[in-house]
Amino acid sequence: RDGNLADVALGYKEWQSYVDDPAAMGKSVGRYANRIAGGRFELNGVEYLLARNNGPNHLHGGVDGFARRVWESSVEGDFVVFTLTSEDGDQGYPGELTVQAEYYWSDDCELEITYRAVSSDDTIVNLTNHMYLNLAGEASGSVLDHHLQLECSKFLPNDAVQIPTGEVHEVEGTPMDFRVAKRFAEGIDSDFNFMQQVRGYDHCWVVDGWKKNILGRVGCLSCEASGRK
């Protein structure tokens, strides 16, 4: 903000610390980000059993998910491209999957990450970056004063092992209501919907007006102290 540079993406000083990092700090996670209930899913009438690494569930691609692996890298024009191939049957998933993560940094200080995946067979895939942010900068303390605004009037309540129950609830009158920007501190200590169990927010929201294959505005994270958002 105003030319004041800071490292806002949390990470480690030594690369070795990333190898067995359970937080997947700043990593690309897959084949499937988040949890798959019971470590199983059905596709084309066939049930697939996956590695269970989060109680009864499959989390972030399993015991040896993408976040634990070394990707090939290359520079292509203005992009840095990371590539990984996951063999058929890897962690229980069908199909050989080739994944690319393209990183682009614009002249306007915007970071864009694009994921591409091609499979040799029908499969499921859900890729994301597991970045942790502190917009006040490295070693600046808690993010509880950060403000979050979401274009979401509904959320998905979880069960005791953090799997959505299938219900869709209104955020109004709950700590899940971020339709107007508010500080994390305002609801972080609530016992609402297992928030004490997961030590804060670890939930799914429903984006208002979502349309397939159209990327729209979801929300905004901001820090008044630094002016960054």
JSON list of C-alpha atoms in Angstrom, two decimals:
[
{"chain": "A", "resi": 1, "resn": "ARG", "atom": "CA", "xyz": [0.00, 0.00, 0.00]},
{"chain": "A", "resi": 2, "resn": "ASP", "atom": "CA", "xyz": [1.40, 3.43, -0.98]},
{"chain": "A", "resi": 3, "resn": "GLY", "atom": "CA", "xyz": [4.70, 1.81, -1.91]},
{"chain": "A", "resi": 4, "resn": "ASN", "atom": "CA", "xyz": [5.23, 0.14, 1.47]},
{"chain": "A", "resi": 5, "resn": "LEU", "atom": "CA", "xyz": [6.28, -3.41, 0.65]},
{"chain": "A", "resi": 6, "resn": "ALA", "atom": "CA", "xyz": [5.78, -6.33, 3.04]},
{"chain": "A", "resi": 7, "resn": "ASP", "atom": "CA", "xyz": [5.73, -10.12, 2.88]},
{"chain": "A", "resi": 8, "resn": "VAL", "atom": "CA", "xyz": [2.04, -10.96, 3.42]},
{"chain": "A", "resi": 9, "resn": "ALA", "atom": "CA", "xyz": [2.12, -14.67, 2.47]},
{"chain": "A", "resi": 10, "resn": "LEU", "atom": "CA", "xyz": [3.18, -16.77, 5.45]},
{"chain": "A", "resi": 11, "resn": "GLY", "atom": "CA", "xyz": [5.92, -19.34, 4.97]},
{"chain": "A", "resi": 12, "resn": "TYR", "atom": "CA", "xyz": [9.15, -20.84, 6.26]},
{"chain": "A", "resi": 13, "resn": "LYS", "atom": "CA", "xyz": [12.72, -19.59, 6.03]},
{"chain": "A", "resi": 14, "resn": "GLU", "atom": "CA", "xyz": [14.12, -23.01, 5.05]},
{"chain": "A", "resi": 15, "resn": "TRP", "atom": "CA", "xyz": [12.66, -25.17, 2.28]},
{"chain": "A", "resi": 16, "resn": "GLN", "atom": "CA", "xyz": [13.05, -28.34, 4.38]},
{"chain": "A", "resi": 17, "resn": "SER", "atom": "CA", "xyz": [10.29, -27.08, 6.69]},
{"chain": "A", "resi": 18, "resn": "TYR", "atom": "CA", "xyz": [7.76, -27.45, 3.87]},
{"chain": "A", "resi": 19, "resn": "VAL", "atom": "CA", "xyz": [8.34, -31.19, 3.44]},
{"chain": "A", "resi": 20, "resn": "ASP", "atom": "CA", "xyz": [6.20, -32.48, 6.32]},
{"chain": "A", "resi": 21, "resn": "ASP", "atom": "CA", "xyz": [4.21, -29.31, 6.97]},
{"chain": "A", "resi": 22, "resn": "PRO", "atom": "CA", "xyz": [0.71, -30.39, 8.15]},
{"chain": "A", "resi": 23, "resn": "ALA", "atom": "CA", "xyz": [-0.65, -26.89, 7.47]},
{"chain": "A", "resi": 24, "resn": "ALA", "atom": "CA", "xyz": [0.29, -27.15, 3.74]},
{"chain": "A", "resi": 25, "resn": "MET", "atom": "CA", "xyz": [1.59, -23.58, 3.98]},
{"chain": "A", "resi": 26, "resn": "GLY", "atom": "CA", "xyz": [1.26, -21.87, 0.60]},
{"chain": "A", "resi": 27, "resn": "LYS", "atom": "CA", "xyz": [1.09, -25.17, -1.27]},
{"chain": "A", "resi": 28, "resn": "SER", "atom": "CA", "xyz": [-1.05, -26.48, -4.11]},
{"chain": "A", "resi": 29, "resn": "VAL", "atom": "CA", "xyz": [-3.31, -29.18, -2.64]},
{"chain": "A", "resi": 30, "resn": "GLY", "atom": "CA", "xyz": [-5.00, -32.04, -4.49]},
{"chain": "A", "resi": 31, "resn": "ARG", "atom": "CA", "xyz": [-6.12, -34.18, -6.08]},
{"chain": "A", "resi": 32, "resn": "TYR", "atom": "CA", "xyz": [-9.06, -33.00, -4.05]},
{"chain": "A", "resi": 33, "resn": "ALA", "atom": "CA", "xyz": [-8.92, -30.00, -1.71]},
{"chain": "A", "resi": 34, "resn": "ASN", "atom": "CA", "xyz": [-10.97, -30.24, 1.50]},
{"chain": "A", "resi": 35, "resn": "ARG", "atom": "CA", "xyz": [-12.58, -33.40, 2.87]},
{"chain": "A", "resi": 36, "resn": "ILE", "atom": "CA", "xyz": [-14.27, -36.39, 1.25]},
{"chain": "A", "resi": 37, "resn": "ALA", "atom": "CA", "xyz": [-16.59, -38.06, 3.76]},
{"chain": "A", "resi": 38, "resn": "GLY", "atom": "CA", "xyz": [-15.58, -41.57, 4.75]},
{"chain": "A", "resi": 39, "resn": "GLY", "atom": "CA", "xyz": [-12.77, -41.55, 2.21]},
{"chain": "A", "resi": 40, "resn": "ARG", "atom": "CA", "xyz": [-15.04, -42.86, -0.53]},
{"chain": "A", "resi": 41, "resn": "PHE", "atom": "CA", "xyz": [-16.98, -41.64, -3.56]},
{"chain": "A", "resi": 42, "resn": "GLU", "atom": "CA", "xyz": [-18.96, -43.15, -6.42]},
{"chain": "A", "resi": 43, "resn": "LEU", "atom": "CA", "xyz": [-18.32, -42.34, -10.08]},
{"chain": "A", "resi": 44, "resn": "ASN", "atom": "CA", "xyz": [-20.02, -43.97, -13.09]},
{"chain": "A", "resi": 45, "resn": "GLY", "atom": "CA", "xyz": [-21.47, -46.64, -10.80]},
{"chain": "A", "resi": 46, "resn": "VAL", "atom": "CA", "xyz": [-18.09, -47.61, -9.33]},
{"chain": "A", "resi": 47, "resn": "GLU", "atom": "CA", "xyz": [-17.15, -46.93, -5.69]},
{"chain": "A", "resi": 48, "resn": "TYR", "atom": "CA", "xyz": [-13.60, -45.75, -5.04]},
{"chain": "A", "resi": 49, "resn": "LEU", "atom": "CA", "xyz": [-11.91, -46.04, -1.65]},
{"chain": "A", "resi": 50, "resn": "LEU", "atom": "CA", "xyz": [-9.37, -43.33, -0.84]},
{"chain": "A", "resi": 51, "resn": "ALA", "atom": "CA", "xyz": [-6.62, -42.96, 1.74]},
{"chain": "A", "resi": 52, "resn": "ARG", "atom": "CA", "xyz": [-8.01, -41.72, 5.07]},
{"chain": "A", "resi": 53, "resn": "ASN", "atom": "CA", "xyz": [-5.84, -39.14, 6.77]},
{"chain": "A", "resi": 54, "resn": "ASN", "atom": "CA", "xyz": [-8.30, -36.97, 8.73]},
{"chain": "A", "resi": 55, "resn": "GLY", "atom": "CA", "xyz": [-10.12, -39.24, 11.15]},
{"chain": "A", "resi": 56, "resn": "PRO", "atom": "CA", "xyz": [-12.65, -41.16, 9.04]},
{"chain": "A", "resi": 57, "resn": "ASN", "atom": "CA", "xyz": [-12.22, -38.77, 6.10]},
{"chain": "A", "resi": 58, "resn": "HIS", "atom": "CA", "xyz": [-9.92, -38.12, 3.16]},
{"chain": "A", "resi": 59, "resn": "LEU", "atom": "CA", "xyz": [-8.31, -34.65, 3.30]},
{"chain": "A", "resi": 60, "resn": "HIS", "atom": "CA", "xyz": [-6.42, -32.63, 0.65]},
{"chain": "A", "resi": 61, "resn": "GLY", "atom": "CA", "xyz": [-5.58, -35.63, -1.52]},
{"chain": "A", "resi": 62, "resn": "GLY", "atom": "CA", "xyz": [-4.63, -38.13, 1.16]},
{"chain": "A", "resi": 63, "resn": "VAL", "atom": "CA", "xyz": [-1.55, -39.28, 3.02]},
{"chain": "A", "resi": 64, "resn": "ASP", "atom": "CA", "xyz": [0.68, -38.45, 0.04]},
{"chain": "A", "resi": 65, "resn": "GLY", "atom": "CA", "xyz": [-1.27, -35.61, -1.55]},
{"chain": "A", "resi": 66, "resn": "PHE", "atom": "CA", "xyz": [0.07, -33.07, -4.02]},
{"chain": "A", "resi": 67, "resn": "ALA", "atom": "CA", "xyz": [1.19, -30.73, -1.24]},
{"chain": "A", "resi": 68, "resn": "ARG", "atom": "CA", "xyz": [3.82, -33.27, -0.15]},
{"chain": "A", "resi": 69, "resn": "ARG", "atom": "CA", "xyz": [5.45, -33.64, -3.56]},
{"chain": "A", "resi": 70, "resn": "VAL", "atom": "CA", "xyz": [8.14, -31.86, -5.53]},
{"chain": "A", "resi": 71, "resn": "TRP", "atom": "CA", "xyz": [6.73, -30.43, -8.77]},
{"chain": "A", "resi": 72, "resn": "GLU", "atom": "CA", "xyz": [8.64, -29.82, -12.00]},
{"chain": "A", "resi": 73, "resn": "SER", "atom": "CA", "xyz": [9.05, -26.11, -12.75]},
{"chain": "A", "resi": 74, "resn": "SER", "atom": "CA", "xyz": [9.70, -23.91, -15.77]},
{"chain": "A", "resi": 75, "resn": "VAL", "atom": "CA", "xyz": [9.55, -20.27, -16.85]},
{"chain": "A", "resi": 76, "resn": "GLU", "atom": "CA", "xyz": [7.28, -19.66, -19.83]},
{"chain": "A", "resi": 77, "resn": "GLY", "atom": "CA", "xyz": [7.17, -16.02, -20.86]},
{"chain": "A", "resi": 78, "resn": "ASP", "atom": "CA", "xyz": [5.77, -14.03, -17.92]},
{"chain": "A", "resi": 79, "resn": "PHE", "atom": "CA", "xyz": [4.57, -17.18, -16.14]},
{"chain": "A", "resi": 80, "resn": "VAL", "atom": "CA", "xyz": [6.19, -19.65, -13.76]},
{"chain": "A", "resi": 81, "resn": "VAL", "atom": "CA", "xyz": [4.62, -23.06, -14.42]},
{"chain": "A", "resi": 82, "resn": "PHE", "atom": "CA", "xyz": [4.69, -26.03, -12.03]},
{"chain": "A", "resi": 83, "resn": "THR", "atom": "CA", "xyz": [3.76, -29.48, -13.37]},
{"chain": "A", "resi": 84, "resn": "LEU", "atom": "CA", "xyz": [2.91, -32.74, -11.61]},
{"chain": "A", "resi": 85, "resn": "THR", "atom": "CA", "xyz": [1.71, -36.13, -12.89]},
{"chain": "A", "resi": 86, "resn": "SER", "atom": "CA", "xyz": [-0.37, -38.38, -10.63]},
{"chain": "A", "resi": 87, "resn": "GLU", "atom": "CA", "xyz": [-0.57, -42.00, -11.78]},
{"chain": "A", "resi": 88, "resn": "ASP", "atom": "CA", "xyz": [-3.80, -43.99, -12.16]},
{"chain": "A", "resi": 89, "resn": "GLY", "atom": "CA", "xyz": [-4.83, -45.31, -8.72]},
{"chain": "A", "resi": 90, "resn": "ASP", "atom": "CA", "xyz": [-2.77, -42.73, -6.82]},
{"chain": "A", "resi": 91, "resn": "GLN", "atom": "CA", "xyz": [-4.28, -42.46, -3.30]},
{"chain": "A", "resi": 92, "resn": "GLY", "atom": "CA", "xyz": [-7.24, -44.44, -4.72]},
{"chain": "A", "resi": 93, "resn": "TYR", "atom": "CA", "xyz": [-8.26, -42.02, -7.51]},
{"chain": "A", "resi": 94, "resn": "PRO", "atom": "CA", "xyz": [-8.99, -43.27, -11.05]},
{"chain": "A", "resi": 95, "resn": "GLY", "atom": "CA", "xyz": [-7.13, -41.98, -14.11]},
{"chain": "A", "resi": 96, "resn": "GLU", "atom": "CA", "xyz": [-3.65, -40.61, -14.68]},
{"chain": "A", "resi": 97, "resn": "LEU", "atom": "CA", "xyz": [-3.85, -36.88, -13.95]},
{"chain": "A", "resi": 98, "resn": "THR", "atom": "CA", "xyz": [-1.46, -34.23, -15.24]},
{"chain": "A", "resi": 99, "resn": "VAL", "atom": "CA", "xyz": [-1.71, -30.93, -13.38]},
{"chain": "A", "resi": 100, "resn": "GLN", "atom": "CA", "xyz": [-0.24, -27.50, -14.07]},
{"chain": "A", "resi": 101, "resn": "ALA", "atom": "CA", "xyz": [-0.18, -24.51, -11.72]},
{"chain": "A", "resi": 102, "resn": "GLU", "atom": "CA", "xyz": [0.57, -21.25, -13.53]},
{"chain": "A", "resi": 103, "resn": "TYR", "atom": "CA", "xyz": [1.76, -18.26, -11.44]},
{"chain": "A", "resi": 104, "resn": "TYR", "atom": "CA", "xyz": [1.56, -14.76, -12.90]},
{"chain": "A", "resi": 105, "resn": "TRP", "atom": "CA", "xyz": [2.51, -11.49, -11.16]},
{"chain": "A", "resi": 106, "resn": "SER", "atom": "CA", "xyz": [1.15, -8.36, -12.84]},
{"chain": "A", "resi": 107, "resn": "ASP", "atom": "CA", "xyz": [2.56, -4.82, -12.93]},
{"chain": "A", "resi": 108, "resn": "ASP", "atom": "CA", "xyz": [-0.35, -3.86, -10.65]},
{"chain": "A", "resi": 109, "resn": "CYS", "atom": "CA", "xyz": [0.92, -6.20, -7.90]},
{"chain": "A", "resi": 110, "resn": "GLU", "atom": "CA", "xyz": [-1.79, -8.79, -8.55]},
{"chain": "A", "resi": 111, "resn": "LEU", "atom": "CA", "xyz": [-0.97, -12.48, -8.14]},
{"chain": "A", "resi": 112, "resn": "GLU", "atom": "CA", "xyz": [-2.93, -14.81, -10.40]},
{"chain": "A", "resi": 113, "resn": "ILE", "atom": "CA", "xyz": [-2.78, -18.60, -10.06]},
{"chain": "A", "resi": 114, "resn": "THR", "atom": "CA", "xyz": [-4.38, -20.73, -12.76]},
{"chain": "A", "resi": 115, "resn": "TYR", "atom": "CA", "xyz": [-4.80, -24.50, -12.40]},
{"chain": "A", "resi": 116, "resn": "ARG", "atom": "CA", "xyz": [-5.18, -26.86, -15.35]},
{"chain": "A", "resi": 117, "resn": "ALA", "atom": "CA", "xyz": [-5.76, -30.62, -15.13]},
{"chain": "A", "resi": 118, "resn": "VAL", "atom": "CA", "xyz": [-6.08, -33.34, -17.76]},
{"chain": "A", "resi": 119, "resn": "SER", "atom": "CA", "xyz": [-7.04, -36.92, -16.90]},
{"chain": "A", "resi": 120, "resn": "SER", "atom": "CA", "xyz": [-6.74, -40.14, -18.89]},
{"chain": "A", "resi": 121, "resn": "ASP", "atom": "CA", "xyz": [-10.10, -41.29, -17.49]},
{"chain": "A", "resi": 122, "resn": "ASP", "atom": "CA", "xyz": [-13.18, -39.94, -15.71]},
{"chain": "A", "resi": 123, "resn": "THR", "atom": "CA", "xyz": [-12.14, -38.76, -12.26]},
{"chain": "A", "resi": 124, "resn": "ILE", "atom": "CA", "xyz": [-12.77, -36.03, -9.69]},
{"chain": "A", "resi": 125, "resn": "VAL", "atom": "CA", "xyz": [-10.42, -33.12, -9.12]},
{"chain": "A", "resi": 126, "resn": "ASN", "atom": "CA", "xyz": [-10.59, -29.98, -6.94]},
{"chain": "A", "resi": 127, "resn": "LEU", "atom": "CA", "xyz": [-7.39, -27.93, -6.84]},
{"chain": "A", "resi": 128, "resn": "THR", "atom": "CA", "xyz": [-6.57, -24.83, -4.80]},
{"chain": "A", "resi": 129, "resn": "ASN", "atom": "CA", "xyz": [-3.70, -22.93, -3.25]},
{"chain": "A", "resi": 130, "resn": "HIS", "atom": "CA", "xyz": [-3.43, -23.25, 0.53]},
{"chain": "A", "resi": 131, "resn": "MET", "atom": "CA", "xyz": [-2.01, -19.79, 1.18]},
{"chain": "A", "resi": 132, "resn": "TYR", "atom": "CA", "xyz": [-2.11, -18.15, 4.61]},
{"chain": "A", "resi": 133, "resn": "LEU", "atom": "CA", "xyz": [-2.20, -14.35, 4.57]},
{"chain": "A", "resi": 134, "resn": "ASN", "atom": "CA", "xyz": [-1.41, -11.60, 7.04]},
{"chain": "A", "resi": 135, "resn": "LEU", "atom": "CA", "xyz": [-2.02, -8.30, 5.27]},
{"chain": "A", "resi": 136, "resn": "ALA", "atom": "CA", "xyz": [-0.21, -6.40, 8.02]},
{"chain": "A", "resi": 137, "resn": "GLY", "atom": "CA", "xyz": [2.99, -8.21, 7.03]},
{"chain": "A", "resi": 138, "resn": "GLU", "atom": "CA", "xyz": [5.26, -10.91, 8.36]},
{"chain": "A", "resi": 139, "resn": "ALA", "atom": "CA", "xyz": [5.69, -11.10, 12.16]},
{"chain": "A", "resi": 140, "resn": "SER", "atom": "CA", "xyz": [3.06, -8.41, 12.71]},
{"chain": "A", "resi": 141, "resn": "GLY", "atom": "CA", "xyz": [0.90, -10.46, 15.08]},
{"chain": "A", "resi": 142, "resn": "SER", "atom": "CA", "xyz": [-2.67, -11.74, 14.91]},
{"chain": "A", "resi": 143, "resn": "VAL", "atom": "CA", "xyz": [-5.06, -11.39, 11.96]},
{"chain": "A", "resi": 144, "resn": "LEU", "atom": "CA", "xyz": [-8.09, -11.02, 14.25]},
{"chain": "A", "resi": 145, "resn": "ASP", "atom": "CA", "xyz": [-8.35, -7.35, 13.32]},
{"chain": "A", "resi": 146, "resn": "HIS", "atom": "CA", "xyz": [-8.56, -8.16, 9.60]},
{"chain": "A", "resi": 147, "resn": "HIS", "atom": "CA", "xyz": [-11.96, -7.42, 8.05]},
{"chain": "A", "resi": 148, "resn": "LEU", "atom": "CA", "xyz": [-13.70, -9.95, 5.78]},
{"chain": "A", "resi": 149, "resn": "GLN", "atom": "CA", "xyz": [-16.63, -9.29, 3.48]},
{"chain": "A", "resi": 150, "resn": "LEU", "atom": "CA", "xyz": [-18.33, -12.11, 1.54]},
{"chain": "A", "resi": 151, "resn": "GLU", "atom": "CA", "xyz": [-21.00, -12.12, -1.15]},
{"chain": "A", "resi": 152, "resn": "CYS", "atom": "CA", "xyz": [-22.69, -14.98, 0.67]},
{"chain": "A", "resi": 153, "resn": "SER", "atom": "CA", "xyz": [-26.09, -15.06, 2.34]},
{"chain": "A", "resi": 154, "resn": "LYS", "atom": "CA", "xyz": [-26.00, -18.82, 3.04]},
{"chain": "A", "resi": 155, "resn": "PHE", "atom": "CA", "xyz": [-23.52, -21.34, 4.46]},
{"chain": "A", "resi": 156, "resn": "LEU", "atom": "CA", "xyz": [-23.25, -25.11, 4.93]},
{"chain": "A", "resi": 157, "resn": "PRO", "atom": "CA", "xyz": [-23.34, -26.35, 8.55]},
{"chain": "A", "resi": 158, "resn": "ASN", "atom": "CA", "xyz": [-20.87, -29.13, 9.39]},
{"chain": "A", "resi": 159, "resn": "ASP", "atom": "CA", "xyz": [-21.19, -32.34, 11.35]},
{"chain": "A", "resi": 160, "resn": "ALA", "atom": "CA", "xyz": [-18.81, -33.34, 14.16]},
{"chain": "A", "resi": 161, "resn": "VAL", "atom": "CA", "xyz": [-16.05, -34.36, 11.69]},
{"chain": "A", "resi": 162, "resn": "GLN", "atom": "CA", "xyz": [-16.37, -31.21, 9.54]},
{"chain": "A", "resi": 163, "resn": "ILE", "atom": "CA", "xyz": [-18.41, -32.71, 6.71]},
{"chain": "A", "resi": 164, "resn": "PRO", "atom": "CA", "xyz": [-21.33, -30.55, 5.46]},
{"chain": "A", "resi": 165, "resn": "THR", "atom": "CA", "xyz": [-24.61, -32.06, 6.63]},
{"chain": "A", "resi": 166, "resn": "GLY", "atom": "CA", "xyz": [-26.39, -31.36, 3.33]},
{"chain": "A", "resi": 167, "resn": "GLU", "atom": "CA", "xyz": [-28.41, -28.52, 4.81]},
{"chain": "A", "resi": 168, "resn": "VAL", "atom": "CA", "xyz": [-28.15, -24.92, 3.61]},
{"chain": "A", "resi": 169, "resn": "HIS", "atom": "CA", "xyz": [-28.65, -22.25, 6.28]},
{"chain": "A", "resi": 170, "resn": "GLU", "atom": "CA", "xyz": [-29.03, -18.48, 6.21]},
{"chain": "A", "resi": 171, "resn": "VAL", "atom": "CA", "xyz": [-26.08, -16.55, 7.66]},
{"chain": "A", "resi": 172, "resn": "GLU", "atom": "CA", "xyz": [-28.33, -13.88, 9.16]},
{"chain": "A", "resi": 173, "resn": "GLY", "atom": "CA", "xyz": [-28.15, -13.79, 12.95]},
{"chain": "A", "resi": 174, "resn": "THR", "atom": "CA", "xyz": [-25.07, -16.06, 13.07]},
{"chain": "A", "resi": 175, "resn": "PRO", "atom": "CA", "xyz": [-21.27, -15.52, 13.29]},
{"chain": "A", "resi": 176, "resn": "MET", "atom": "CA", "xyz": [-21.17, -16.70, 9.64]},
{"chain": "A", "resi": 177, "resn": "ASP", "atom": "CA", "xyz": [-22.63, -13.41, 8.41]},
{"chain": "A", "resi": 178, "resn": "PHE", "atom": "CA", "xyz": [-19.93, -11.47, 6.54]},
{"chain": "A", "resi": 179, "resn": "ARG", "atom": "CA", "xyz": [-22.22, -9.73, 4.07]},
{"chain": "A", "resi": 180, "resn": "VAL", "atom": "CA", "xyz": [-21.02, -6.48, 5.63]},
{"chain": "A", "resi": 181, "resn": "ALA", "atom": "CA", "xyz": [-17.28, -6.40, 6.37]},
{"chain": "A", "resi": 182, "resn": "LYS", "atom": "CA", "xyz": [-16.43, -7.26, 9.97]},
{"chain": "A", "resi": 183, "resn": "ARG", "atom": "CA", "xyz": [-13.45, -8.28, 12.07]},
{"chain": "A", "resi": 184, "resn": "PHE", "atom": "CA", "xyz": [-12.68, -11.96, 12.60]},
{"chain": "A", "resi": 185, "resn": "ALA", "atom": "CA", "xyz": [-12.45, -11.20, 16.32]},
{"chain": "A", "resi": 186, "resn": "GLU", "atom": "CA", "xyz": [-16.19, -10.52, 16.48]},
{"chain": "A", "resi": 187, "resn": "GLY", "atom": "CA", "xyz": [-17.15, -14.18, 16.06]},
{"chain": "A", "resi": 188, "resn": "ILE", "atom": "CA", "xyz": [-14.01, -16.26, 16.38]},
{"chain": "A", "resi": 189, "resn": "ASP", "atom": "CA", "xyz": [-14.71, -17.40, 19.96]},
{"chain": "A", "resi": 190, "resn": "SER", "atom": "CA", "xyz": [-18.28, -18.49, 19.28]},
{"chain": "A", "resi": 191, "resn": "ASP", "atom": "CA", "xyz": [-19.26, -22.11, 19.90]},
{"chain": "A", "resi": 192, "resn": "PHE", "atom": "CA", "xyz": [-21.63, -21.88, 16.93]},
{"chain": "A", "resi": 193, "resn": "ASN", "atom": "CA", "xyz": [-21.59, -24.96, 14.68]},
{"chain": "A", "resi": 194, "resn": "PHE", "atom": "CA", "xyz": [-18.43, -26.56, 16.10]},
{"chain": "A", "resi": 195, "resn": "MET", "atom": "CA", "xyz": [-16.32, -23.41, 15.85]},
{"chain": "A", "resi": 196, "resn": "GLN", "atom": "CA", "xyz": [-14.62, -24.24, 19.15]},
{"chain": "A", "resi": 197, "resn": "GLN", "atom": "CA", "xyz": [-13.81, -27.71, 17.87]},
{"chain": "A", "resi": 198, "resn": "VAL", "atom": "CA", "xyz": [-12.00, -26.39, 14.78]},
{"chain": "A", "resi": 199, "resn": "ARG", "atom": "CA", "xyz": [-10.61, -23.34, 16.63]},
{"chain": "A", "resi": 200, "resn": "GLY", "atom": "CA", "xyz": [-12.34, -20.82, 14.40]},
{"chain": "A", "resi": 201, "resn": "TYR", "atom": "CA", "xyz": [-13.71, -20.62, 10.90]},
{"chain": "A", "resi": 202, "resn": "ASP", "atom": "CA", "xyz": [-13.36, -23.73, 8.73]},
{"chain": "A", "resi": 203, "resn": "HIS", "atom": "CA", "xyz": [-16.66, -23.75, 6.87]},
{"chain": "A", "resi": 204, "resn": "CYS", "atom": "CA", "xyz": [-18.19, -23.56, 3.40]},
{"chain": "A", "resi": 205, "resn": "TRP", "atom": "CA", "xyz": [-20.22, -20.58, 2.23]},
{"chain": "A", "resi": 206, "resn": "VAL", "atom": "CA", "xyz": [-22.61, -20.43, -0.74]},
{"chain": "A", "resi": 207, "resn": "VAL", "atom": "CA", "xyz": [-21.69, -17.66, -3.19]},
{"chain": "A", "resi": 208, "resn": "ASP", "atom": "CA", "xyz": [-24.71, -15.52, -4.12]},
{"chain": "A", "resi": 209, "resn": "GLY", "atom": "CA", "xyz": [-25.51, -15.51, -7.84]},
{"chain": "A", "resi": 210, "resn": "TRP", "atom": "CA", "xyz": [-22.97, -18.24, -8.65]},
{"chain": "A", "resi": 211, "resn": "LYS", "atom": "CA", "xyz": [-23.01, -19.41, -12.27]},
{"chain": "A", "resi": 212, "resn": "LYS", "atom": "CA", "xyz": [-21.12, -22.35, -13.71]},
{"chain": "A", "resi": 213, "resn": "ASN", "atom": "CA", "xyz": [-17.85, -21.45, -15.49]},
{"chain": "A", "resi": 214, "resn": "ILE", "atom": "CA", "xyz": [-18.20, -17.76, -14.58]},
{"chain": "A", "resi": 215, "resn": "LEU", "atom": "CA", "xyz": [-15.75, -16.37, -12.05]},
{"chain": "A", "resi": 216, "resn": "GLY", "atom": "CA", "xyz": [-17.33, -13.46, -10.19]},
{"chain": "A", "resi": 217, "resn": "ARG", "atom": "CA", "xyz": [-16.59, -11.45, -7.09]},
{"chain": "A", "resi": 218, "resn": "VAL", "atom": "CA", "xyz": [-16.66, -13.52, -3.89]},
{"chain": "A", "resi": 219, "resn": "GLY", "atom": "CA", "xyz": [-15.49, -11.05, -1.27]},
{"chain": "A", "resi": 220, "resn": "CYS", "atom": "CA", "xyz": [-12.70, -8.92, 0.12]},
{"chain": "A", "resi": 221, "resn": "LEU", "atom": "CA", "xyz": [-10.17, -9.31, 2.93]},
{"chain": "A", "resi": 222, "resn": "SER", "atom": "CA", "xyz": [-8.70, -6.06, 4.25]},
{"chain": "A", "resi": 223, "resn": "CYS", "atom": "CA", "xyz": [-6.42, -4.73, 6.97]},
{"chain": "A", "resi": 224, "resn": "GLU", "atom": "CA", "xyz": [-7.04, -1.19, 8.18]},
{"chain": "A", "resi": 225, "resn": "ALA", "atom": "CA", "xyz": [-3.63, -0.90, 9.85]},
{"chain": "A", "resi": 226, "resn": "SER", "atom": "CA", "xyz": [-1.71, -1.48, 6.61]},
{"chain": "A", "resi": 227, "resn": "GLY", "atom": "CA", "xyz": [-4.37, -0.34, 4.14]},
{"chain": "A", "resi": 228, "resn": "ARG", "atom": "CA", "xyz": [-3.88, -3.55, 2.15]},
{"chain": "A", "resi": 229, "resn": "LYS", "atom": "CA", "xyz": [-6.70, -5.64, 0.70]}
]
